[in-house]
Amino acid sequence: MILTTDKMAFVTDQDNSDKYIEELITEYGTNQYRIKINRTLSPPYYQLFYEWKEGKRKLNRELFSSSKLGKIVNFINENIQ
C-alpha cells in the first residue's frame, strides 16, 4: 500500500507487515515516521508513530490514533513540519 499526504509518502514495510497488521514507513527530513494499520478490528485502527534509535534499540512515540485514515492524514498535514 502507498499512502501520500501533502508532505510525505508512506510505503509498506514488508519486514514488519502481515495479513492483519500492516506497517507503513517514511522518512521526512531526518525523522522516521510509521503508520500501523490494525485490520483485526472493525473498522481498521490507524496509529501514527515517530521513531528513533538509541544505540541498538529502536524507540517510538505515538503521535495520533484514529479509526479514520483521513484524520491521520489531516494530523500529518497540519502538525508535522
Tab-separated table of N, CA and C in Angstrom:
chain	number	residue	atom	x	y	z
A	1	MET	N	0.846	-1.170	0.000
A	1	MET	CA	0.000	0.000	0.000
A	1	MET	C	0.894	1.237	0.000
A	2	ILE	N	0.498	2.248	-0.698
A	2	ILE	CA	1.186	3.531	-0.708
A	2	ILE	C	0.183	4.593	-0.269
A	3	LEU	N	0.576	5.397	0.700
A	3	LEU	CA	-0.263	6.474	1.216
A	3	LEU	C	0.498	7.777	1.049
A	4	THR	N	-0.107	8.742	0.373
A	4	THR	CA	0.549	10.034	0.200
A	4	THR	C	-0.245	11.118	0.922
A	5	THR	N	0.483	12.032	1.515
A	5	THR	CA	-0.099	13.216	2.134
A	5	THR	C	0.509	14.422	1.428
A	6	ASP	N	0.197	15.615	1.901
A	6	ASP	CA	0.786	16.813	1.299
A	6	ASP	C	2.300	16.849	1.469
A	7	LYS	N	2.809	16.239	2.537
A	7	LYS	CA	4.228	16.341	2.872
A	7	LYS	C	5.007	15.046	2.741
A	8	MET	N	4.334	13.895	2.797
A	8	MET	CA	5.037	12.612	2.886
A	8	MET	C	4.404	11.559	1.989
A	9	ALA	N	5.191	10.523	1.717
A	9	ALA	CA	4.691	9.334	1.030
A	9	ALA	C	5.087	8.122	1.875
A	10	PHE	N	4.109	7.374	2.330
A	10	PHE	CA	4.335	6.182	3.141
A	10	PHE	C	4.246	4.950	2.249
A	11	VAL	N	5.138	3.987	2.474
A	11	VAL	CA	5.109	2.722	1.742
A	11	VAL	C	5.118	1.570	2.742
A	12	THR	N	4.633	0.415	2.313
A	12	THR	CA	4.545	-0.751	3.183
A	12	THR	C	5.926	-1.259	3.562
A	13	ASP	N	6.121	-1.523	4.838
A	13	ASP	CA	7.337	-2.144	5.355
A	13	ASP	C	7.115	-3.654	5.311
A	14	GLN	N	7.669	-4.310	4.309
A	14	GLN	CA	7.429	-5.737	4.097
A	14	GLN	C	7.944	-6.596	5.253
A	15	ASP	N	8.992	-6.151	5.938
A	15	ASP	CA	9.569	-6.943	7.025
A	15	ASP	C	8.665	-7.011	8.253
A	16	ASN	N	7.886	-5.979	8.497
A	16	ASN	CA	7.076	-5.916	9.714
A	16	ASN	C	5.574	-6.000	9.462
A	17	SER	N	5.163	-6.323	8.255
A	17	SER	CA	3.735	-6.385	7.925
A	17	SER	C	3.307	-7.821	7.668
A	18	ASP	N	2.041	-8.089	7.933
A	18	ASP	CA	1.460	-9.383	7.589
A	18	ASP	C	0.018	-9.163	7.144
A	19	LYS	N	-0.776	-10.226	7.152
A	19	LYS	CA	-2.148	-10.152	6.656
A	19	LYS	C	-3.032	-9.234	7.503
A	20	TYR	N	-2.779	-9.172	8.800
A	20	TYR	CA	-3.660	-8.452	9.712
A	20	TYR	C	-3.100	-7.114	10.199
A	21	ILE	N	-1.793	-7.019	10.321
A	21	ILE	CA	-1.142	-5.788	10.780
A	21	ILE	C	-0.222	-5.308	9.663
A	22	GLU	N	-0.493	-4.113	9.161
A	22	GLU	CA	0.347	-3.537	8.108
A	22	GLU	C	1.038	-2.301	8.664
A	23	GLU	N	2.317	-2.166	8.345
A	23	GLU	CA	3.067	-1.003	8.791
A	23	GLU	C	3.589	-0.248	7.582
A	24	LEU	N	3.338	1.051	7.571
A	24	LEU	CA	3.798	1.933	6.506
A	24	LEU	C	4.880	2.836	7.086
A	25	ILE	N	5.964	3.051	6.335
A	25	ILE	CA	7.070	3.856	6.846
A	25	ILE	C	7.415	4.977	5.880
A	26	THR	N	8.026	6.016	6.423
A	26	THR	CA	8.548	7.111	5.613
A	26	THR	C	9.635	7.831	6.393
A	27	GLU	N	10.462	8.559	5.675
A	27	GLU	CA	11.439	9.453	6.287
A	27	GLU	C	11.125	10.857	5.820
A	28	TYR	N	11.110	11.784	6.751
A	28	TYR	CA	10.820	13.186	6.445
A	28	TYR	C	11.888	14.021	7.126
A	29	GLY	N	12.714	14.681	6.343
A	29	GLY	CA	13.870	15.362	6.913
A	29	GLY	C	14.808	14.308	7.468
A	30	THR	N	15.139	14.414	8.721
A	30	THR	CA	15.969	13.392	9.370
A	30	THR	C	15.141	12.505	10.290
A	31	ASN	N	13.834	12.616	10.226
A	31	ASN	CA	12.935	11.865	11.109
A	31	ASN	C	12.296	10.694	10.374
A	32	GLN	N	11.966	9.654	11.122
A	32	GLN	CA	11.281	8.496	10.560
A	32	GLN	C	9.914	8.370	11.229
A	33	TYR	N	8.894	8.147	10.404
A	33	TYR	CA	7.520	8.005	10.883
A	33	TYR	C	6.956	6.673	10.415
A	34	ARG	N	6.018	6.142	11.197
A	34	ARG	CA	5.412	4.844	10.903
A	34	ARG	C	3.915	4.927	11.161
A	35	ILE	N	3.129	4.369	10.243
A	35	ILE	CA	1.692	4.207	10.453
A	35	ILE	C	1.423	2.715	10.589
A	36	LYS	N	0.797	2.340	11.681
A	36	LYS	CA	0.446	0.941	11.926
A	36	LYS	C	-1.050	0.790	11.691
A	37	ILE	N	-1.416	-0.136	10.813
A	37	ILE	CA	-2.819	-0.391	10.488
A	37	ILE	C	-3.195	-1.750	11.068
A	38	ASN	N	-4.117	-1.752	12.010
A	38	ASN	CA	-4.580	-2.980	12.644
A	38	ASN	C	-5.893	-3.385	11.988
A	39	ARG	N	-5.846	-4.417	11.148
A	39	ARG	CA	-7.026	-4.864	10.407
A	39	ARG	C	-7.838	-5.922	11.163
A	40	THR	N	-7.422	-6.265	12.383
A	40	THR	CA	-8.200	-7.227	13.168
A	40	THR	C	-9.423	-6.567	13.786
A	41	LEU	N	-9.444	-5.248	13.798
A	41	LEU	CA	-10.577	-4.502	14.345
A	41	LEU	C	-11.487	-4.051	13.214
A	42	SER	N	-12.736	-3.827	13.533
A	42	SER	CA	-13.674	-3.347	12.521
A	42	SER	C	-14.310	-2.066	13.022
A	43	PRO	N	-14.070	-0.930	12.428
A	43	PRO	CA	-13.205	-0.656	11.275
A	43	PRO	C	-11.725	-0.720	11.667
A	44	PRO	N	-10.832	-0.795	10.673
A	44	PRO	CA	-9.391	-0.842	10.976
A	44	PRO	C	-8.963	0.355	11.824
A	45	TYR	N	-7.925	0.150	12.624
A	45	TYR	CA	-7.431	1.189	13.538
A	45	TYR	C	-6.050	1.637	13.075
A	46	TYR	N	-5.836	2.938	12.992
A	46	TYR	CA	-4.602	3.517	12.475
A	46	TYR	C	-3.870	4.234	13.602
A	47	GLN	N	-2.549	4.020	13.680
A	47	GLN	CA	-1.722	4.682	14.681
A	47	GLN	C	-0.507	5.293	13.990
A	48	LEU	N	-0.193	6.533	14.320
A	48	LEU	CA	0.966	7.226	13.769
A	48	LEU	C	2.039	7.317	14.845
A	49	PHE	N	3.261	6.892	14.507
A	49	PHE	CA	4.379	6.895	15.441
A	49	PHE	C	5.552	7.685	14.881
A	50	TYR	N	6.301	8.322	15.782
A	50	TYR	CA	7.601	8.905	15.470
A	50	TYR	C	8.636	7.919	15.990
A	51	GLU	N	9.645	7.563	15.174
A	51	GLU	CA	10.636	6.565	15.576
A	51	GLU	C	12.038	7.153	15.591
A	52	TRP	N	12.867	6.628	16.493
A	52	TRP	CA	14.275	6.988	16.529
A	52	TRP	C	15.057	5.836	17.140
A	53	LYS	N	16.377	5.871	16.967
A	53	LYS	CA	17.236	4.822	17.503
A	53	LYS	C	18.125	5.394	18.591
A	54	GLU	N	18.303	4.606	19.630
A	54	GLU	CA	19.261	4.890	20.690
A	54	GLU	C	20.136	3.664	20.826
A	55	GLY	N	21.329	3.754	20.298
A	55	GLY	CA	22.214	2.596	20.314
A	55	GLY	C	21.617	1.482	19.472
A	56	LYS	N	21.393	0.331	20.076
A	56	LYS	CA	20.829	-0.814	19.363
A	56	LYS	C	19.313	-0.883	19.459
A	57	ARG	N	18.719	-0.002	20.264
A	57	ARG	CA	17.271	-0.043	20.466
A	57	ARG	C	16.550	0.871	19.487
A	58	LYS	N	15.389	0.436	19.036
A	58	LYS	CA	14.506	1.267	18.230
A	58	LYS	C	13.343	1.696	19.119
A	59	LEU	N	13.190	3.009	19.297
A	59	LEU	CA	12.151	3.547	20.166
A	59	LEU	C	11.116	4.277	19.332
A	60	ASN	N	9.892	4.358	19.861
A	60	ASN	CA	8.860	5.108	19.145
A	60	ASN	C	7.945	5.811	20.139
A	61	ARG	N	7.289	6.836	19.619
A	61	ARG	CA	6.329	7.602	20.413
A	61	ARG	C	5.074	7.762	19.576
A	62	GLU	N	3.939	7.409	20.153
A	62	GLU	CA	2.674	7.533	19.429
A	62	GLU	C	2.275	9.003	19.354
A	63	LEU	N	2.002	9.462	18.136
A	63	LEU	CA	1.610	10.848	17.926
A	63	LEU	C	0.100	11.013	17.818
A	64	PHE	N	-0.578	10.043	17.168
A	64	PHE	CA	-2.015	10.181	16.928
A	64	PHE	C	-2.590	8.816	16.587
A	65	SER	N	-3.846	8.583	16.957
A	65	SER	CA	-4.544	7.335	16.644
A	65	SER	C	-5.974	7.646	16.257
A	66	SER	N	-6.515	6.842	15.344
A	66	SER	CA	-7.902	7.026	14.930
A	66	SER	C	-8.350	5.815	14.127
A	67	SER	N	-9.651	5.631	14.046
A	67	SER	CA	-10.197	4.587	13.181
A	67	SER	C	-10.503	5.145	11.795
A	68	LYS	N	-10.190	6.423	11.582
A	68	LYS	CA	-10.418	7.054	10.277
A	68	LYS	C	-9.088	7.526	9.709
A	69	LEU	N	-8.733	7.002	8.555
A	69	LEU	CA	-7.458	7.338	7.930
A	69	LEU	C	-7.374	8.822	7.593
A	70	GLY	N	-8.487	9.435	7.242
A	70	GLY	CA	-8.498	10.858	6.923
A	70	GLY	C	-8.036	11.729	8.078
A	71	LYS	N	-8.339	11.318	9.306
A	71	LYS	CA	-7.903	12.083	10.476
A	71	LYS	C	-6.388	12.001	10.647
A	72	ILE	N	-5.817	10.838	10.353
A	72	ILE	CA	-4.362	10.676	10.418
A	72	ILE	C	-3.700	11.586	9.389
A	73	VAL	N	-4.222	11.583	8.162
A	73	VAL	CA	-3.670	12.415	7.088
A	73	VAL	C	-3.775	13.892	7.457
A	74	ASN	N	-4.913	14.317	7.990
A	74	ASN	CA	-5.078	15.712	8.409
A	74	ASN	C	-4.094	16.087	9.517
A	75	PHE	N	-3.881	15.178	10.471
A	75	PHE	CA	-2.924	15.440	11.547
A	75	PHE	C	-1.524	15.638	10.979
A	76	ILE	N	-1.125	14.787	10.046
A	76	ILE	CA	0.201	14.910	9.426
A	76	ILE	C	0.328	16.246	8.710
A	77	ASN	N	-0.667	16.583	7.904
A	77	ASN	CA	-0.603	17.821	7.124
A	77	ASN	C	-0.568	19.065	8.004
A	78	GLU	N	-1.247	19.038	9.142
A	78	GLU	CA	-1.348	20.219	9.993
A	78	GLU	C	-0.241	20.328	11.039
A	79	ASN	N	0.313	19.196	11.491
A	79	ASN	CA	1.192	19.241	12.661
A	79	ASN	C	2.642	18.839	12.436
A	80	ILE	N	2.961	18.163	11.369
A	80	ILE	CA	4.343	17.739	11.157
A	80	ILE	C	5.011	18.712	10.202
A	81	GLN	N	6.139	19.268	10.656
A	81	GLN	CA	6.825	20.290	9.860
A	81	GLN	C	8.223	19.882	9.520
